[in-house]
Amino acid sequence: MKEITMLDLKAEYEYMKPDIDGALQKCLGHQKWIFGPEIAAFEGALAGYLNVSDCIAVSSGTEALVLSLRAYAIQLKGEEYFNKDDEIITTPFTFTATGDAIIRSGATPVFVDIDPVTYNIDVNRIRDYLHSPHGSGRVAGIIPVHLYGRAADMDEVTGIAEEHGAFVVEDVAQAFGATWKARKLGSLGNTGAFSFFPSKNLGSFGDAGMVATNSNETAELVRMLIKHGGRDKYNVDHVGYNGRMDTLQAAILLAKFRYIDEFNARRQEIAAFYTQKLSDISGLILPVAADDPFLSPAPPTRHVFHQYTVRTKERDALQGYLKKQGVSAMVYYPTPLHKMKVFEGRMKQFGNLSISEKAAKEVLSLPIGPLQREEDSALVVECIRRFFVG
Ligand SMILES: Cc1ncc(COP(=O)(O)O)c(C=O)c1O
């Protein structure tokens, strides 16, 4: 039986083999494994692509979030960490790292519910919290997550933040190359935190991440924090980390970066195919309607489909059926953060978060590898149609 996986990293490597092999050979030649020349080259290339003044290559997306938050604790409070009275608003429908980073920065995550159509943070719920008697008046920041590759409403998020004197850290882990009104995600907040986890749209051969910012002060602090907390690592000012990216990962990412726009366009084509072929099935909600501006050919607001996520009350049965047919499909994410033990006693939740809880029971992400062939996408469609229509 033919197997269709979520993503085929071997095929991607074969596609770019000469570029990647050449980059690795160059590293073997110079042997500069820590802060080698590829680090600055990668940072420069990405700063140009995102149109920001500074990019700092770091060890993972999780650390990019923590480093951003730690830099704000130092800048805004003059202290190493936030404290429990400092609140940071985010969505509970995300990967654990988003909320976990807030706890690691010393602050308290405040979870507000999501929009049922985009699965991104509901900006009205952020406003409601800030104006409710539950709002403490100690909101230091907001972390919107551009889930599945689709932008959160950045006009609203940055507007609310400005009104309340809060910073914005964009969690761009799933949205490399996506845009909001022609501006690249990760360049609209005070910092953008990127992940290059292997399965991401731009993926390394291990763990890697990046902080993007237009603030030289923030950039300098992050650069210190990744080197144990000082300009001089043998005489440090702050509680830092060994949080830099390996030269090897930067070399691989630099080689793969050349293909990112092509690969994101391929993801969009597969998404458009799924949407066209599945839109008549009742009981199956697609991530975008056929006339959604996110799908137009050169949209100012561009969805990069890190995931193509459908929704159905029969989610578990559909996933089981697809598995039997050799088609992988995954649930991102089965447990909203406010239901996890780690956040017990360490978070605030605003309202009942029922939209996130319902989404966690109903969402299913379909295979969307950039090199997936049309016949494979057609097979995914055929299996789903057979499940619903017979
Ligand atoms: C939304 C989100 N935030 C943060 C992360 C953390 O990134 P990393 O795995 O590189 O630490 C991920 C991915 O894993 C993610 O999907």
CSV table of C-alpha atoms and ligand atoms in Angstrom, one decimal:
chain,number,residue,atom,x,y,z
A,1,MET,CA,0.0,0.0,0.0
A,2,LYS,CA,1.2,3.5,-0.9
A,3,GLU,CA,2.1,5.6,2.2
A,4,ILE,CA,1.5,9.3,2.2
A,5,THR,CA,3.4,11.0,5.0
A,6,MET,CA,2.8,14.5,6.4
A,7,LEU,CA,6.1,15.7,5.0
A,8,ASP,CA,9.0,14.0,3.0
A,9,LEU,CA,12.3,15.4,4.3
A,10,LYS,CA,14.3,12.9,2.3
A,11,ALA,CA,12.8,14.1,-0.9
A,12,GLU,CA,13.5,17.7,0.1
A,13,TYR,CA,17.1,16.9,0.7
A,14,GLU,CA,17.4,15.1,-2.7
A,15,TYR,CA,15.9,18.2,-4.4
A,16,MET,CA,18.5,20.6,-2.8
A,17,LYS,CA,21.4,18.1,-2.5
A,18,PRO,CA,24.1,20.0,-4.3
A,19,ASP,CA,23.4,23.2,-2.3
A,20,ILE,CA,23.3,21.4,1.0
A,21,ASP,CA,26.3,19.2,0.4
A,22,GLY,CA,28.3,22.2,-0.8
A,23,ALA,CA,27.4,24.1,2.3
A,24,LEU,CA,28.4,21.2,4.6
A,25,GLN,CA,31.7,20.8,2.7
A,26,LYS,CA,32.5,24.4,3.2
A,27,CYS,CA,32.0,24.0,7.0
A,28,LEU,CA,34.2,21.0,7.0
A,29,GLY,CA,36.9,23.1,5.3
A,30,HIS,CA,36.8,26.0,7.7
A,31,GLN,CA,36.0,24.2,11.0
A,32,LYS,CA,34.5,27.3,12.6
A,33,TRP,CA,31.7,25.5,14.4
A,34,ILE,CA,30.7,28.3,16.8
A,35,PHE,CA,29.9,31.7,15.3
A,36,GLY,CA,31.3,30.7,12.0
A,37,PRO,CA,30.9,32.9,8.9
A,38,GLU,CA,27.5,31.3,8.0
A,39,ILE,CA,25.9,32.7,11.1
A,40,ALA,CA,26.4,36.3,10.1
A,41,ALA,CA,25.5,35.5,6.5
A,42,PHE,CA,22.3,33.8,7.5
A,43,GLU,CA,21.3,36.6,9.9
A,44,GLY,CA,22.0,39.2,7.2
A,45,ALA,CA,20.0,37.3,4.5
A,46,LEU,CA,17.0,36.9,6.8
A,47,ALA,CA,17.1,40.5,8.0
A,48,GLY,CA,16.9,41.5,4.4
A,49,TYR,CA,14.1,39.1,3.6
A,50,LEU,CA,12.0,40.2,6.6
A,51,ASN,CA,13.0,43.8,6.3
A,52,VAL,CA,14.2,44.2,9.9
A,53,SER,CA,17.4,45.8,11.3
A,54,ASP,CA,18.5,42.7,13.2
A,55,CYS,CA,18.2,38.9,13.2
A,56,ILE,CA,19.9,36.9,15.8
A,57,ALA,CA,20.4,33.2,15.1
A,58,VAL,CA,19.6,31.1,18.3
A,59,SER,CA,19.4,27.5,19.4
A,60,SER,CA,15.6,26.9,19.0
A,61,GLY,CA,12.2,28.5,18.5
A,62,THR,CA,11.5,28.0,22.2
A,63,GLU,CA,14.6,29.8,23.2
A,64,ALA,CA,13.8,32.6,20.7
A,65,LEU,CA,10.6,33.2,22.7
A,66,VAL,CA,12.3,33.0,26.1
A,67,LEU,CA,15.2,35.3,24.9
A,68,SER,CA,12.7,37.9,23.6
A,69,LEU,CA,10.8,37.9,26.9
A,70,ARG,CA,14.0,38.0,29.1
A,71,ALA,CA,15.2,41.0,27.0
A,72,TYR,CA,12.0,42.8,27.8
A,73,ALA,CA,12.2,42.0,31.5
A,74,ILE,CA,15.7,43.6,31.5
A,75,GLN,CA,14.7,46.5,29.4
A,76,LEU,CA,11.3,47.3,30.9
A,77,LYS,CA,11.9,46.4,34.6
A,78,GLY,CA,15.6,46.6,35.0
A,79,GLU,CA,15.4,43.1,36.4
A,80,GLU,CA,16.5,39.7,35.1
A,81,TYR,CA,13.1,38.2,35.1
A,82,PHE,CA,9.4,39.3,35.2
A,83,ASN,CA,7.5,38.3,38.3
A,84,LYS,CA,4.2,36.5,38.8
A,85,ASP,CA,2.2,39.8,38.8
A,86,ASP,CA,3.5,40.6,35.3
A,87,GLU,CA,1.0,39.1,32.8
A,88,ILE,CA,1.5,38.1,29.2
A,89,ILE,CA,-1.6,37.4,27.1
A,90,THR,CA,-1.6,34.5,24.6
A,91,THR,CA,-3.7,31.8,23.0
A,92,PRO,CA,-4.1,28.4,24.7
A,93,PHE,CA,-4.4,26.7,21.2
A,94,THR,CA,-0.7,26.5,20.4
A,95,PHE,CA,2.4,24.4,21.0
A,96,THR,CA,3.4,24.1,24.7
A,97,ALA,CA,6.5,26.2,24.1
A,98,THR,CA,4.5,29.5,23.7
A,99,GLY,CA,3.1,29.3,27.2
A,100,ASP,CA,6.1,27.6,28.8
A,101,ALA,CA,8.4,30.5,27.6
A,102,ILE,CA,6.2,32.9,29.6
A,103,ILE,CA,6.6,30.9,32.7
A,104,ARG,CA,10.4,30.6,32.1
A,105,SER,CA,10.5,34.4,31.9
A,106,GLY,CA,9.0,34.7,35.3
A,107,ALA,CA,5.6,36.1,34.1
A,108,THR,CA,2.1,34.7,34.3
A,109,PRO,CA,0.5,33.5,31.0
A,110,VAL,CA,-3.1,34.8,30.6
A,111,PHE,CA,-5.0,32.6,28.1
A,112,VAL,CA,-7.8,34.1,26.1
A,113,ASP,CA,-9.9,32.2,23.6
A,114,ILE,CA,-9.4,31.9,19.8
A,115,ASP,CA,-11.4,32.9,16.7
A,116,PRO,CA,-13.2,29.8,15.6
A,117,VAL,CA,-12.4,30.4,11.9
A,118,THR,CA,-8.7,31.2,11.9
A,119,TYR,CA,-7.8,29.4,15.2
A,120,ASN,CA,-5.7,32.5,16.0
A,121,ILE,CA,-6.1,34.6,19.2
A,122,ASP,CA,-9.4,36.4,19.3
A,123,VAL,CA,-8.5,40.1,19.5
A,124,ASN,CA,-11.9,40.9,21.0
A,125,ARG,CA,-11.2,38.6,23.9
A,126,ILE,CA,-7.8,40.4,24.4
A,127,ARG,CA,-9.8,43.7,24.6
A,128,ASP,CA,-12.4,42.2,26.9
A,129,TYR,CA,-9.8,40.9,29.3
A,130,LEU,CA,-8.0,44.3,29.4
A,131,HIS,CA,-11.3,46.1,30.1
A,132,SER,CA,-12.7,43.5,32.5
A,133,PRO,CA,-12.5,43.5,36.3
A,134,HIS,CA,-10.3,40.4,35.9
A,135,GLY,CA,-7.7,42.4,34.1
A,136,SER,CA,-4.9,43.3,36.5
A,137,GLY,CA,-3.6,46.4,34.7
A,138,ARG,CA,-0.2,44.5,34.8
A,139,VAL,CA,-0.2,43.2,31.2
A,140,ALA,CA,3.4,43.5,30.0
A,141,GLY,CA,3.0,41.9,26.6
A,142,ILE,CA,1.0,39.9,24.1
A,143,ILE,CA,2.2,36.9,22.1
A,144,PRO,CA,0.1,36.2,19.0
A,145,VAL,CA,0.8,32.9,17.4
A,146,HIS,CA,0.4,32.7,13.6
A,147,LEU,CA,-1.0,29.2,13.8
A,148,TYR,CA,-0.7,26.8,10.8
A,149,GLY,CA,1.0,29.6,8.8
A,150,ARG,CA,-1.8,32.1,8.8
A,151,ALA,CA,-1.4,35.6,10.3
A,152,ALA,CA,-3.2,36.7,13.4
A,153,ASP,CA,-4.9,40.1,13.1
A,154,MET,CA,-1.7,42.2,13.5
A,155,ASP,CA,-3.4,45.6,13.1
A,156,GLU,CA,-5.6,44.8,16.1
A,157,VAL,CA,-2.8,43.1,18.2
A,158,THR,CA,-0.3,45.9,17.7
A,159,GLY,CA,-3.0,48.6,18.2
A,160,ILE,CA,-4.2,47.1,21.5
A,161,ALA,CA,-0.6,46.7,22.6
A,162,GLU,CA,0.2,50.3,21.9
A,163,GLU,CA,-2.9,51.5,23.7
A,164,HIS,CA,-1.9,49.5,26.8
A,165,GLY,CA,1.9,50.0,26.7
A,166,ALA,CA,2.5,46.3,26.1
A,167,PHE,CA,5.1,44.7,23.9
A,168,VAL,CA,4.3,42.2,21.2
A,169,VAL,CA,6.4,39.1,20.6
A,170,GLU,CA,5.1,37.3,17.5
A,171,ASP,CA,5.4,33.5,17.6
A,172,VAL,CA,6.3,32.9,13.9
A,173,ALA,CA,7.3,29.3,14.4
A,174,GLN,CA,4.8,28.1,11.9
A,175,ALA,CA,4.7,31.0,9.5
A,176,PHE,CA,8.1,31.7,7.9
A,177,GLY,CA,7.5,33.7,4.7
A,178,ALA,CA,3.8,34.6,5.5
A,179,THR,CA,2.7,38.2,5.3
A,180,TRP,CA,0.2,40.6,6.9
A,181,LYS,CA,-0.7,43.4,4.4
A,182,ALA,CA,2.5,42.9,2.4
A,183,ARG,CA,4.8,42.9,5.5
A,184,LYS,CA,6.5,39.7,6.5
A,185,LEU,CA,5.3,38.2,9.8
A,186,GLY,CA,7.9,38.5,12.5
A,187,SER,CA,8.6,42.1,11.5
A,188,LEU,CA,5.4,43.6,12.9
A,189,GLY,CA,5.8,43.0,16.6
A,190,ASN,CA,8.7,44.2,18.9
A,191,THR,CA,10.3,40.9,18.2
A,192,GLY,CA,9.5,37.9,16.0
A,193,ALA,CA,10.4,34.4,17.4
A,194,PHE,CA,11.1,31.9,14.6
A,195,SER,CA,11.6,28.1,14.8
A,196,PHE,CA,13.6,26.1,12.3
A,197,PHE,CA,12.6,22.7,13.8
A,198,PRO,CA,13.1,20.2,10.9
A,199,SER,CA,9.4,20.0,10.0
A,200,LYS,CA,8.9,23.8,9.8
A,201,ASN,CA,8.5,25.5,6.4
A,202,LEU,CA,12.2,26.4,6.7
A,203,GLY,CA,13.7,23.5,8.7
A,204,SER,CA,17.2,22.8,9.9
A,205,PHE,CA,18.8,19.4,10.4
A,206,GLY,CA,18.2,19.6,14.2
A,207,ASP,CA,17.1,22.4,16.5
A,208,ALA,CA,17.5,26.1,15.6
A,209,GLY,CA,15.6,29.4,15.9
A,210,MET,CA,15.9,33.1,15.4
A,211,VAL,CA,14.9,36.4,17.0
A,212,ALA,CA,14.0,39.3,14.6
A,213,THR,CA,13.7,42.9,15.7
A,214,ASN,CA,14.0,46.5,14.7
A,215,SER,CA,15.4,47.5,18.1
A,216,ASN,CA,19.2,47.6,18.4
A,217,GLU,CA,18.8,47.6,22.2
A,218,THR,CA,16.8,44.4,22.2
A,219,ALA,CA,19.1,42.8,19.6
A,220,GLU,CA,22.2,43.6,21.7
A,221,LEU,CA,20.6,42.1,24.8
A,222,VAL,CA,19.6,38.9,23.0
A,223,ARG,CA,23.1,38.7,21.6
A,224,MET,CA,24.4,38.9,25.2
A,225,LEU,CA,21.9,36.4,26.5
A,226,ILE,CA,22.8,33.7,24.0
A,227,LYS,CA,26.5,34.0,25.1
A,228,HIS,CA,25.9,33.4,28.8
A,229,GLY,CA,24.8,37.0,29.4
A,230,GLY,CA,27.7,39.2,28.5
A,231,ARG,CA,29.5,40.9,25.7
A,232,ASP,CA,32.5,39.1,27.1
A,233,LYS,CA,31.6,35.5,28.0
A,234,TYR,CA,34.2,35.5,30.7
A,235,ASN,CA,32.7,38.5,32.5
A,236,VAL,CA,28.9,38.6,32.2
A,237,ASP,CA,26.2,41.0,33.2
A,238,HIS,CA,23.0,38.9,32.9
A,239,VAL,CA,21.7,35.4,33.7
A,240,GLY,CA,22.3,34.1,30.2
A,241,TYR,CA,22.2,30.8,28.3
A,242,ASN,CA,24.3,28.9,25.9
A,243,GLY,CA,21.6,29.8,23.3
A,244,ARG,CA,23.4,30.3,20.0
A,245,MET,CA,22.7,28.5,16.7
A,246,ASP,CA,25.4,26.0,15.4
A,247,THR,CA,27.3,27.2,12.4
A,248,LEU,CA,26.3,23.9,10.7
A,249,GLN,CA,22.6,24.7,11.0
A,250,ALA,CA,23.1,28.2,9.7
A,251,ALA,CA,24.9,26.7,6.6
A,252,ILE,CA,22.1,24.3,6.0
A,253,LEU,CA,19.4,26.9,6.5
A,254,LEU,CA,21.2,29.3,4.2
A,255,ALA,CA,21.2,26.7,1.5
A,256,LYS,CA,17.5,25.8,2.0
A,257,PHE,CA,16.5,29.5,2.3
A,258,ARG,CA,17.0,29.9,-1.5
A,259,TYR,CA,14.0,27.6,-2.0
A,260,ILE,CA,11.6,29.0,0.6
A,261,ASP,CA,9.4,31.1,-1.6
A,262,GLU,CA,9.1,28.3,-4.2
A,263,PHE,CA,8.3,25.8,-1.4
A,264,ASN,CA,5.7,28.1,0.2
A,265,ALA,CA,4.1,28.6,-3.2
A,266,ARG,CA,3.9,24.8,-3.6
A,267,ARG,CA,2.2,24.5,-0.2
A,268,GLN,CA,-0.3,27.1,-1.4
A,269,GLU,CA,-1.0,25.1,-4.6
A,270,ILE,CA,-1.7,21.9,-2.6
A,271,ALA,CA,-3.9,23.9,-0.2
A,272,ALA,CA,-5.9,25.4,-3.2
A,273,PHE,CA,-6.3,21.8,-4.6
A,274,TYR,CA,-7.6,20.4,-1.3
A,275,THR,CA,-10.0,23.4,-0.9
A,276,GLN,CA,-11.3,23.0,-4.5
A,277,LYS,CA,-11.8,19.2,-4.2
A,278,LEU,CA,-13.3,19.1,-0.7
A,279,SER,CA,-15.4,22.2,-0.4
A,280,ASP,CA,-18.7,20.4,-1.1
A,281,ILE,CA,-18.5,17.9,1.8
A,282,SER,CA,-20.9,18.8,4.5
A,283,GLY,CA,-19.6,18.0,7.9
A,284,LEU,CA,-16.0,19.0,6.9
A,285,ILE,CA,-14.9,22.6,7.6
A,286,LEU,CA,-11.9,23.7,5.5
A,287,PRO,CA,-9.3,26.1,6.7
A,288,VAL,CA,-10.3,28.7,4.1
A,289,ALA,CA,-13.2,29.3,1.9
A,290,ALA,CA,-12.6,29.2,-1.9
A,291,ASP,CA,-12.8,33.0,-2.2
A,292,ASP,CA,-10.7,33.7,0.8
A,293,PRO,CA,-8.2,36.5,0.0
A,294,PHE,CA,-5.5,34.4,1.7
A,295,LEU,CA,-5.6,32.1,-1.3
A,296,SER,CA,-5.3,34.6,-4.1
A,297,PRO,CA,-2.1,34.3,-6.2
A,298,ALA,CA,-0.2,37.3,-4.9
A,299,PRO,CA,-2.0,38.2,-1.8
A,300,PRO,CA,-0.8,41.0,0.5
A,301,THR,CA,-1.8,38.7,3.3
A,302,ARG,CA,-0.2,35.4,2.5
A,303,HIS,CA,-1.0,32.1,4.2
A,304,VAL,CA,2.0,29.7,3.9
A,305,PHE,CA,0.1,26.6,5.0
A,306,HIS,CA,2.5,25.1,7.5
A,307,GLN,CA,-0.5,22.9,8.0
A,308,TYR,CA,-3.7,22.4,6.0
A,309,THR,CA,-6.1,21.8,8.9
A,310,VAL,CA,-9.6,20.6,8.4
A,311,ARG,CA,-12.3,20.3,11.1
A,312,THR,CA,-15.0,17.7,11.7
A,313,LYS,CA,-16.9,16.2,14.6
A,314,GLU,CA,-15.8,12.8,13.2
A,315,ARG,CA,-12.1,13.7,13.6
A,316,ASP,CA,-10.9,10.6,15.4
A,317,ALA,CA,-12.8,8.2,13.0
A,318,LEU,CA,-11.5,10.1,10.0
A,319,GLN,CA,-7.9,10.0,11.3
A,320,GLY,CA,-8.3,6.2,11.9
A,321,TYR,CA,-9.7,5.6,8.5
A,322,LEU,CA,-7.0,7.6,6.7
A,323,LYS,CA,-4.3,5.7,8.7
A,324,LYS,CA,-5.8,2.4,7.4
A,325,GLN,CA,-5.5,3.8,3.8
A,326,GLY,CA,-1.8,4.7,4.4
A,327,VAL,CA,-2.4,8.4,4.8
A,328,SER,CA,-0.9,10.2,7.8
A,329,ALA,CA,-2.9,13.0,9.4
A,330,MET,CA,-2.0,14.6,12.7
A,331,VAL,CA,-3.8,16.5,15.4
A,332,TYR,CA,-2.2,19.9,16.3
A,333,TYR,CA,-3.0,20.2,19.1
A,334,PRO,CA,-5.0,17.7,21.2
A,335,THR,CA,-4.7,19.5,24.5
A,336,PRO,CA,-5.1,23.3,25.0
A,337,LEU,CA,-2.5,24.7,27.2
A,338,HIS,CA,-4.8,25.6,30.1
A,339,LYS,CA,-5.6,21.9,30.5
A,340,MET,CA,-2.0,20.9,30.9
A,341,LYS,CA,-0.6,20.1,34.4
A,342,VAL,CA,2.4,22.4,33.9
A,343,PHE,CA,0.2,25.5,33.8
A,344,GLU,CA,-1.9,24.5,36.9
A,345,GLY,CA,-1.4,27.3,39.4
A,346,ARG,CA,0.9,29.2,37.1
A,347,MET,CA,-1.7,30.8,34.6
A,348,LYS,CA,-4.8,32.9,34.4
A,349,GLN,CA,-7.5,31.9,32.1
A,350,PHE,CA,-10.1,34.4,30.9
A,351,GLY,CA,-13.5,32.9,30.5
A,352,ASN,CA,-14.1,29.2,29.7
A,353,LEU,CA,-11.9,28.9,26.5
A,354,SER,CA,-14.5,26.7,25.0
A,355,ILE,CA,-13.7,27.5,21.4
A,356,SER,CA,-10.1,26.2,21.9
A,357,GLU,CA,-11.4,23.1,23.7
A,358,LYS,CA,-13.8,22.3,20.9
A,359,ALA,CA,-11.1,22.9,18.2
A,360,ALA,CA,-8.7,20.6,20.0
A,361,LYS,CA,-11.4,17.8,19.6
A,362,GLU,CA,-12.1,18.5,16.0
A,363,VAL,CA,-9.0,19.6,14.0
A,364,LEU,CA,-7.0,17.3,11.7
A,365,SER,CA,-4.0,18.4,9.6
A,366,LEU,CA,-3.5,16.7,6.2
A,367,PRO,CA,-0.2,15.9,4.4
A,368,ILE,CA,1.2,19.0,2.8
A,369,GLY,CA,4.8,18.4,1.8
A,370,PRO,CA,6.0,21.0,-0.7
A,371,LEU,CA,7.2,18.2,-3.0
A,372,GLN,CA,4.0,16.1,-2.6
A,373,ARG,CA,2.9,15.0,-6.1
A,374,GLU,CA,-0.6,15.9,-7.4
A,375,GLU,CA,-1.5,12.2,-7.5
A,376,ASP,CA,-0.7,11.9,-3.8
A,377,SER,CA,-2.9,15.0,-3.0
A,378,ALA,CA,-5.6,13.4,-5.2
A,379,LEU,CA,-5.3,10.2,-3.2
A,380,VAL,CA,-5.7,12.1,0.1
A,381,VAL,CA,-8.8,13.8,-1.4
A,382,GLU,CA,-10.2,10.4,-2.6
A,383,CYS,CA,-9.8,8.8,0.8
A,384,ILE,CA,-11.6,11.7,2.5
A,385,ARG,CA,-14.4,11.7,0.0
A,386,ARG,CA,-14.8,7.9,0.5
A,387,PHE,CA,-15.1,8.4,4.2
A,388,PHE,CA,-17.8,11.1,4.0
A,389,VAL,CA,-19.6,10.4,0.8
A,390,GLY,CA,-19.0,6.7,0.4
B,1,LIG,C1,3.7,27.7,17.7
B,1,LIG,C2,5.1,27.2,18.1
B,1,LIG,N1,5.8,27.9,19.0
B,1,LIG,C3,7.0,27.5,19.4
B,1,LIG,C4,7.6,26.4,18.9
B,1,LIG,C5,8.9,26.0,19.4
B,1,LIG,O1,9.9,25.9,18.5
B,1,LIG,P1,11.2,24.8,18.7
B,1,LIG,O2,10.6,23.5,18.5
B,1,LIG,O3,12.1,25.2,17.6
B,1,LIG,O4,11.7,25.1,20.1
B,1,LIG,C6,6.9,25.6,17.9
B,1,LIG,C7,7.5,24.4,17.2
B,1,LIG,O5,8.0,23.5,17.6
B,1,LIG,C8,5.6,26.0,17.5
B,1,LIG,O6,4.9,25.3,16.6
